[in-house]
Short mmCIF file of C-alpha atoms and ligand atoms in Angstrom, two decimals:
data_model
loop_
_atom_site.label_atom_id
_atom_site.label_comp_id
_atom_site.label_asym_id
_atom_site.label_seq_id
_atom_site.Cartn_x
_atom_site.Cartn_y
_atom_site.Cartn_z
CA MET A 20 30.60 -27.30 10.50
CA GLN A 21 32.56 -23.94 9.87
CA PRO A 22 31.93 -21.74 6.84
CA ALA A 23 35.06 -20.59 5.06
CA GLU A 24 36.67 -17.13 5.52
CA SER A 25 35.28 -16.22 2.12
CA ASP A 26 31.86 -17.12 3.04
CA TYR A 27 31.92 -14.63 6.19
CA LEU A 28 33.27 -11.99 3.83
CA ARG A 29 30.53 -12.41 1.41
CA ALA A 30 28.09 -12.55 4.14
CA VAL A 31 29.29 -9.20 5.59
CA ASP A 32 29.33 -7.68 2.03
CA LEU A 33 25.78 -8.76 1.42
CA LEU A 34 24.62 -7.38 4.95
CA CYS A 35 26.35 -4.11 4.01
CA ALA A 36 24.60 -4.01 0.68
CA GLY A 37 21.16 -4.43 2.17
CA GLU A 38 20.76 -8.03 1.16
CA LEU A 39 19.64 -11.06 3.13
CA VAL A 40 21.80 -13.73 4.77
CA ALA A 41 20.65 -16.89 6.52
CA LEU A 42 22.62 -17.73 9.68
CA PRO A 43 22.81 -20.50 12.23
CA THR A 44 22.08 -19.79 15.73
CA GLU A 45 21.91 -22.25 18.75
CA THR A 46 18.10 -21.91 18.55
CA VAL A 47 17.06 -22.12 15.07
CA TYR A 48 18.37 -20.64 11.77
CA GLY A 49 17.63 -16.92 11.33
CA LEU A 50 16.91 -14.85 8.10
CA GLY A 51 19.20 -11.93 8.66
CA ALA A 52 19.50 -8.37 7.48
CA ASP A 53 21.08 -5.15 8.64
CA ALA A 54 18.78 -4.03 11.30
CA ALA A 55 19.68 -0.38 10.80
CA ASN A 56 18.57 -0.50 7.20
CA ASP A 57 14.82 -0.26 6.66
CA GLN A 58 14.77 -1.61 3.10
CA ALA A 59 16.89 -4.55 4.09
CA VAL A 60 14.54 -5.31 6.90
CA GLY A 61 11.59 -5.01 4.45
CA LYS A 62 13.27 -7.86 2.35
CA ILE A 63 12.93 -10.14 5.48
CA PHE A 64 9.18 -9.56 5.65
CA ALA A 65 8.82 -10.10 2.04
CA ALA A 66 10.71 -13.41 1.78
CA LYS A 67 8.79 -14.67 4.76
CA GLY A 68 5.51 -13.54 3.82
CA ARG A 69 5.32 -12.08 7.35
CA PRO A 70 2.93 -9.30 8.31
CA ALA A 71 4.84 -6.05 8.70
CA ASP A 72 3.61 -5.23 12.28
CA HIS A 73 5.52 -8.14 13.66
CA PRO A 74 8.65 -6.93 15.55
CA LEU A 75 12.08 -8.67 14.91
CA ILE A 76 14.85 -9.61 17.03
CA VAL A 77 18.10 -7.67 16.82
CA HIS A 78 21.05 -9.95 17.20
CA VAL A 79 24.35 -8.16 18.37
CA ALA A 80 27.96 -9.30 18.87
CA ASP A 81 28.25 -8.66 22.63
CA THR A 82 26.64 -7.01 25.65
CA GLN A 83 28.44 -3.66 25.04
CA ALA A 84 26.53 -3.25 21.83
CA VAL A 85 23.11 -3.27 23.68
CA ASP A 86 23.49 0.39 24.70
CA GLN A 87 23.48 1.35 20.99
CA TRP A 88 19.92 -0.14 20.55
CA ALA A 89 18.40 0.19 23.89
CA GLN A 90 17.99 2.82 26.74
CA ASP A 91 17.04 2.95 30.29
CA ILE A 92 18.17 -0.56 30.77
CA PRO A 93 17.28 -1.86 34.18
CA ASP A 94 19.74 -3.69 36.34
CA ILE A 95 17.89 -6.92 36.14
CA ALA A 96 18.26 -7.04 32.42
CA ARG A 97 22.03 -6.49 32.96
CA ASN A 98 22.04 -9.22 35.28
CA LEU A 99 20.23 -11.46 32.80
CA MET A 100 22.70 -10.60 30.07
CA ARG A 101 25.63 -11.54 32.30
CA ALA A 102 24.03 -14.80 33.40
CA PHE A 103 22.79 -16.00 29.95
CA TRP A 104 24.57 -14.35 26.93
CA PRO A 105 25.83 -15.58 24.55
CA GLY A 106 22.72 -17.73 24.77
CA PRO A 107 19.00 -18.53 23.92
CA LEU A 108 17.61 -15.49 25.74
CA THR A 109 15.90 -12.41 24.05
CA LEU A 110 15.41 -9.32 26.25
CA ILE A 111 12.78 -6.69 25.37
CA LEU A 112 14.08 -3.26 26.27
CA LYS A 113 13.12 0.39 25.75
CA LYS A 114 14.51 1.23 22.20
CA GLN A 115 16.85 4.16 21.32
CA ALA A 116 14.92 6.78 19.30
CA TRP A 117 16.84 6.12 16.12
CA VAL A 118 15.97 2.34 15.89
CA PRO A 119 13.81 1.88 12.79
CA SER A 120 10.17 1.06 13.34
CA THR A 121 10.26 -1.58 10.73
CA VAL A 122 12.26 -3.62 13.26
CA THR A 123 10.07 -2.94 16.27
CA GLY A 124 6.92 -3.28 14.66
CA GLY A 125 6.13 0.37 15.52
CA GLN A 126 6.71 -0.22 19.37
CA ASP A 127 8.95 1.74 21.64
CA THR A 128 10.85 -1.40 22.53
CA VAL A 129 13.42 -3.62 20.89
CA GLY A 130 14.14 -7.26 21.24
CA LEU A 131 17.88 -8.05 21.61
CA ARG A 132 20.00 -11.11 21.94
CA VAL A 133 23.71 -12.22 21.81
CA PRO A 134 23.33 -15.68 20.13
CA GLY A 135 25.43 -18.64 21.46
CA HIS A 136 26.57 -20.06 18.25
CA PRO A 137 30.25 -19.57 16.90
CA VAL A 138 29.26 -18.92 13.30
CA ALA A 139 26.62 -16.32 14.24
CA LEU A 140 29.06 -14.58 16.57
CA ALA A 141 31.87 -14.55 14.01
CA LEU A 142 29.38 -12.95 11.50
CA LEU A 143 28.30 -10.44 14.01
CA GLN A 144 31.94 -9.54 14.85
CA GLY A 145 32.76 -9.29 11.13
CA PHE A 146 29.76 -7.13 10.48
CA ALA A 147 30.72 -4.94 13.52
CA GLN A 148 34.16 -4.24 11.83
CA ALA A 149 32.34 -3.17 8.68
CA LYS A 150 29.66 -0.92 10.26
CA THR A 151 28.32 0.87 13.44
CA PRO A 152 25.99 0.05 14.96
CA ALA A 153 26.03 -3.49 13.75
CA GLY A 154 22.80 -5.49 14.52
CA ILE A 155 21.35 -8.33 12.55
CA ALA A 156 17.62 -8.46 12.56
CA ALA A 157 16.64 -12.09 12.31
CA PRO A 158 13.50 -14.04 12.58
CA SER A 159 13.48 -17.72 12.13
CA ALA A 160 14.19 -18.54 8.53
CA ASN A 161 10.84 -20.21 7.58
CA ARG A 162 7.79 -19.15 5.73
CA PHE A 163 5.48 -17.34 7.93
CA GLY A 164 3.53 -19.74 10.34
CA ARG A 165 5.61 -22.73 9.18
CA ILE A 166 8.00 -24.81 11.02
CA SER A 167 11.22 -23.15 12.20
CA PRO A 168 14.39 -24.50 10.31
CA THR A 169 17.22 -26.32 12.55
CA THR A 170 19.53 -27.13 9.62
CA ALA A 171 20.76 -25.23 6.61
CA ALA A 172 18.87 -27.73 4.41
CA HIS A 173 15.66 -26.73 6.06
CA VAL A 174 16.43 -23.04 5.17
CA ALA A 175 16.99 -24.09 1.61
CA GLU A 176 13.70 -25.96 1.54
CA GLU A 177 11.75 -23.02 3.12
CA LEU A 178 13.36 -19.99 1.20
CA GLY A 179 15.44 -21.40 -1.48
CA ASP A 180 16.31 -18.66 -4.04
CA ARG A 181 14.72 -15.96 -1.80
CA VAL A 182 18.09 -15.75 0.02
CA PRO A 183 21.22 -15.26 -1.69
CA LEU A 184 23.56 -16.90 0.95
CA ILE A 185 22.94 -19.51 3.81
CA LEU A 186 25.83 -20.02 6.23
CA ASP A 187 25.79 -23.59 7.29
CA GLY A 188 26.56 -24.06 11.01
CA GLY A 189 25.29 -27.58 11.28
CA PRO A 190 22.22 -28.61 13.29
CA CYS A 191 20.99 -26.31 15.96
CA ALA A 192 21.81 -27.49 19.45
CA VAL A 193 18.87 -26.14 21.29
CA GLY A 194 16.17 -26.62 18.50
CA ILE A 195 13.37 -24.27 19.76
CA GLU A 196 13.32 -20.42 19.62
CA SER A 197 14.88 -18.23 22.49
CA THR A 198 13.16 -17.51 25.78
CA ILE A 199 11.83 -13.91 25.42
CA VAL A 200 11.68 -11.82 28.67
CA ASP A 201 10.14 -8.39 28.65
CA CYS A 202 12.24 -6.18 30.74
CA SER A 203 10.78 -2.91 29.43
CA ARG A 204 8.20 -2.81 32.28
CA ASP A 205 8.13 -2.83 36.09
CA VAL A 206 7.84 -6.52 36.60
CA PRO A 207 9.46 -8.64 33.94
CA ALA A 208 7.49 -11.42 32.25
CA VAL A 209 8.23 -14.27 29.85
CA LEU A 210 6.66 -13.53 26.57
CA ARG A 211 7.69 -16.79 25.04
CA PRO A 212 8.97 -19.93 26.93
CA GLY A 213 12.24 -21.54 25.70
CA HIS A 214 15.27 -23.43 26.70
CA ILE A 215 16.18 -21.06 29.61
CA SER A 216 13.34 -21.86 32.08
CA PRO A 217 11.43 -19.61 34.74
CA GLU A 218 13.43 -21.46 37.30
CA GLN A 219 16.69 -20.47 35.74
CA LEU A 220 15.33 -16.90 35.47
CA GLU A 221 14.42 -17.01 39.02
CA GLY A 222 17.92 -17.89 40.04
CA VAL A 223 18.95 -14.41 38.58
CA LEU A 224 15.83 -12.16 39.27
CA GLY A 225 15.04 -13.45 42.72
CA PHE A 226 11.46 -14.19 41.86
CA ARG A 227 9.72 -16.48 39.31
CA PRO A 228 8.56 -14.56 36.23
CA ALA A 229 5.02 -15.11 34.97
CA ILE A 230 4.64 -16.72 31.62
CA GLU A 231 2.40 -14.51 29.49
CA THR A 232 1.91 -15.82 26.02
CA ALA A 233 -0.51 -12.98 25.12
CA GLN A 234 -3.63 -13.69 23.05
CA GLY A 235 -4.79 -11.12 20.64
CA ALA A 236 -2.28 -8.49 19.30
CA PRO A 237 0.72 -10.16 18.03
CA ARG A 238 3.46 -8.58 20.28
CA VAL A 239 5.29 -11.83 20.00
CA SER A 240 4.76 -13.57 16.70
CA GLY A 241 5.09 -16.94 18.21
CA SER A 242 2.18 -15.92 20.38
CA LEU A 243 -0.34 -16.19 17.57
CA GLU A 244 -2.27 -19.29 18.05
CA ALA A 245 -1.28 -20.93 14.86
CA HIS A 246 2.42 -21.20 14.35
CA TYR A 247 5.31 -23.79 13.78
CA ALA A 248 2.88 -25.56 11.75
CA PRO A 249 3.17 -28.56 9.26
CA ILE A 250 1.03 -28.76 6.16
CA THR A 251 -0.31 -32.12 7.23
CA PRO A 252 -3.10 -31.99 9.64
CA MET A 253 -1.86 -32.80 13.23
CA ARG A 254 -3.38 -34.23 16.52
CA LEU A 255 -2.01 -34.44 19.99
CA VAL A 256 -3.23 -37.73 21.57
CA GLY A 257 -2.59 -38.92 25.24
CA ALA A 258 -0.37 -41.88 25.64
CA ALA A 259 -3.13 -43.97 27.09
CA GLN A 260 -5.40 -43.26 24.10
CA LEU A 261 -2.63 -43.47 21.38
CA LEU A 262 -2.90 -47.12 20.28
CA GLU A 263 -6.63 -47.10 20.27
CA PHE A 264 -6.73 -43.94 18.24
CA LEU A 265 -4.16 -45.37 15.84
CA ASN A 266 -6.11 -48.49 15.42
CA ALA A 267 -9.26 -46.61 14.64
CA GLN A 268 -7.46 -44.58 12.14
CA ARG A 269 -6.03 -47.76 10.56
CA HIS A 270 -9.58 -49.33 10.29
CA ARG A 271 -10.78 -46.24 8.38
CA GLY A 272 -7.76 -46.67 5.99
CA GLY A 273 -5.97 -43.56 7.37
CA HIS A 274 -2.19 -43.39 7.23
CA CYS A 275 -0.62 -41.72 10.19
CA ALA A 276 2.93 -40.39 10.98
CA VAL A 277 3.54 -40.80 14.67
CA ILE A 278 5.82 -38.73 16.89
CA ALA A 279 6.07 -40.59 20.42
CA HIS A 280 8.34 -40.27 23.38
CA SER A 281 7.14 -43.00 25.80
CA GLN A 282 4.67 -45.20 23.79
CA LEU A 283 6.55 -47.90 21.66
CA PRO A 284 5.13 -48.91 18.27
CA GLN A 285 3.19 -52.12 18.27
CA ALA A 286 3.86 -54.88 15.86
CA GLY A 287 1.61 -54.74 12.76
CA MET A 288 0.96 -51.10 12.80
CA PRO A 289 1.41 -49.73 9.33
CA HIS A 290 1.96 -46.27 10.75
CA ARG A 291 5.26 -44.52 10.45
CA TRP A 292 6.66 -44.13 13.92
CA ARG A 293 9.34 -41.85 15.30
CA MET A 294 10.56 -41.95 18.97
CA LEU A 295 11.94 -38.82 20.37
CA PRO A 296 13.93 -38.47 23.46
CA ALA A 297 11.80 -38.59 26.82
CA ASP A 298 13.50 -35.45 28.22
CA PRO A 299 12.48 -31.96 27.36
CA VAL A 300 15.98 -30.79 26.21
CA GLY A 301 16.55 -33.78 23.89
CA TYR A 302 12.97 -33.39 22.59
CA ALA A 303 13.37 -29.70 21.83
CA HIS A 304 16.47 -30.45 19.91
CA ALA A 305 14.74 -33.13 17.69
CA LEU A 306 11.25 -31.64 17.57
CA TYR A 307 11.19 -29.44 14.44
CA ALA A 308 13.36 -31.76 12.30
CA ALA A 309 10.92 -34.64 13.22
CA LEU A 310 7.87 -32.57 12.42
CA ARG A 311 9.43 -31.44 8.98
CA ASP A 312 10.26 -35.20 8.31
CA MET A 313 6.84 -36.43 9.13
CA ASP A 314 5.28 -33.65 7.17
CA HIS A 315 7.01 -35.16 4.12
CA ALA A 316 5.90 -38.87 4.96
CA GLY A 317 2.67 -38.53 2.79
CA ALA A 318 0.57 -39.35 5.93
CA ASP A 319 -2.99 -38.08 6.20
CA MET A 320 -2.43 -37.15 9.73
CA ILE A 321 0.62 -36.37 12.05
CA VAL A 322 -0.12 -37.86 15.48
CA VAL A 323 1.91 -36.63 18.36
CA GLU A 324 1.83 -38.32 21.80
CA SER A 325 0.94 -35.41 24.15
CA LEU A 326 3.51 -34.26 26.55
CA PRO A 327 3.79 -34.31 30.25
CA THR A 328 2.36 -31.17 31.88
CA SER A 329 5.29 -30.49 34.28
CA PRO A 330 7.08 -27.02 34.09
CA ALA A 331 10.20 -28.54 32.46
CA TRP A 332 8.00 -29.38 29.25
CA VAL A 333 6.28 -25.98 29.04
CA ALA A 334 8.43 -24.60 26.03
CA VAL A 335 8.03 -27.84 23.77
CA ALA A 336 4.40 -28.11 24.76
CA ASP A 337 3.86 -24.51 23.66
CA ARG A 338 5.37 -25.17 20.32
CA LEU A 339 3.28 -28.30 19.85
CA ARG A 340 0.03 -26.78 20.72
CA ARG A 341 0.49 -23.87 18.16
CA ALA A 342 1.72 -26.35 15.50
CA ALA A 343 -1.35 -28.45 15.88
CA VAL A 344 -3.63 -25.29 15.71
CA GLY A 345 -1.88 -24.19 12.40
CA ALA A 346 -1.50 -27.68 10.78
CA GLY A 347 -3.37 -28.55 7.60
CA GLN A 348 -4.28 -24.99 6.91
CA SER A 349 -2.71 -24.33 3.63
O1 TXA B 25 15.74 -18.03 18.83
C1 TXA B 25 15.34 -16.97 18.38
O2 TXA B 25 14.65 -16.05 18.97
C2 TXA B 25 15.31 -17.04 16.83
C3 TXA B 25 16.68 -16.89 16.39
C4 TXA B 25 16.90 -16.70 14.79
O3 TXA B 25 17.38 -15.90 17.15
N1 TXA B 25 14.47 -15.92 16.35
C5 TXA B 25 13.13 -15.84 16.37
O4 TXA B 25 12.69 -14.81 15.73
O5 TXA B 25 12.45 -16.77 16.89
P1 TXA B 25 11.09 -14.67 15.36
O6 TXA B 25 10.87 -13.39 14.62
O7 TXA B 25 10.54 -15.85 14.63
O8 TXA B 25 10.46 -14.48 16.64
C6 TXA B 25 10.81 -13.08 17.49
C7 TXA B 25 9.98 -12.91 18.45
C8 TXA B 25 8.59 -12.62 17.89
O9 TXA B 25 7.57 -13.36 18.48
C9 TXA B 25 8.49 -11.13 18.17
O10 TXA B 25 7.13 -10.70 18.20
C10 TXA B 25 9.33 -10.94 19.46
O11 TXA B 25 10.42 -11.71 19.17
N2 TXA B 25 9.65 -9.61 19.62
C11 TXA B 25 10.69 -8.97 18.95
N3 TXA B 25 10.81 -7.67 19.28
C12 TXA B 25 9.77 -7.58 20.22
C13 TXA B 25 9.38 -6.43 20.97
N4 TXA B 25 9.87 -5.32 20.81
N5 TXA B 25 8.31 -6.55 21.81
C14 TXA B 25 7.73 -7.91 21.93
N6 TXA B 25 8.05 -8.89 21.19
C15 TXA B 25 9.19 -8.73 20.42
MG1 MG B 26 9.38 -17.65 13.96
#
């Protein structure tokens, strides 16, 4: 899937005019605006219904652009950029004084990433020809607290006429949001787990960073307890209890939509059943589309087979846990 040249031109024009553009990345679709334009960034918060103190990630075209936005960049951060960019890694760095506080949530740090998607990169390069410094602030292109979009159709469903242009880059390869590493302090830590694992980070850093999904203040919006949530109530149930749980629901007349990865459906079960890949990368790729689909199934409850507890599953397990907390709350 490749937008036409005219789509890119229109997207750059819209960004320069302070308007919103939805763009594909390898993780999820983003709702983008000129990160240097306060009013444009304000439109992101309005369209999403997102609280204004939540910082946004600034997407840039290449590693060279980082110095326009950040300062005192430690060597470890440069090493991570070299190893993983373009790619699903966001680095939190000390911001340059001029960077608007609307983008940083009033903090003295800024989140930066070079996305690994050809459409996002082409847009960023086009924007960089029109403007300096060129950064696109983009949170996931969903209503606040809801399931992140992994196709252009999901974005249209979430935001519809609130965004004048959606660039279609096909389904997102990774499917969950970027790994966030805070490099603004003495010892880097993972603020949000993602496709790039602590083991991979260790290969560059020389030590395994801690995962700190902070409670309390929303430094990282995904670290709020309720997030990525369907409207239908949702439960995580262990594989060993799954059939018994579903039978009990059926006897009570409840309709369940099931997302499993190891437990196969049993004959005679009226529940809607979806098998996802039993590996964490395949699971992440399919998860949000499956949740969205099951949310539309008209079920009383989405039942998800709980995930393995091994480190490889930590990022998807994090998303599912938060989705379950936020589900059914609207
Ligand atoms: O994969 C992704 O990261 C996607 C795509 C579109 O790039 N974006 C995304 O954005 O997930 P959003 O806004 O849904 O999540 C961005 C996260 C938030 O949790 C935010 O709090 C955190 O990045 N963040 C941004 N700047 C930060 C900062 N200065 N300090 C701490 N956290 C920051
Ligand atoms: Mg989000």
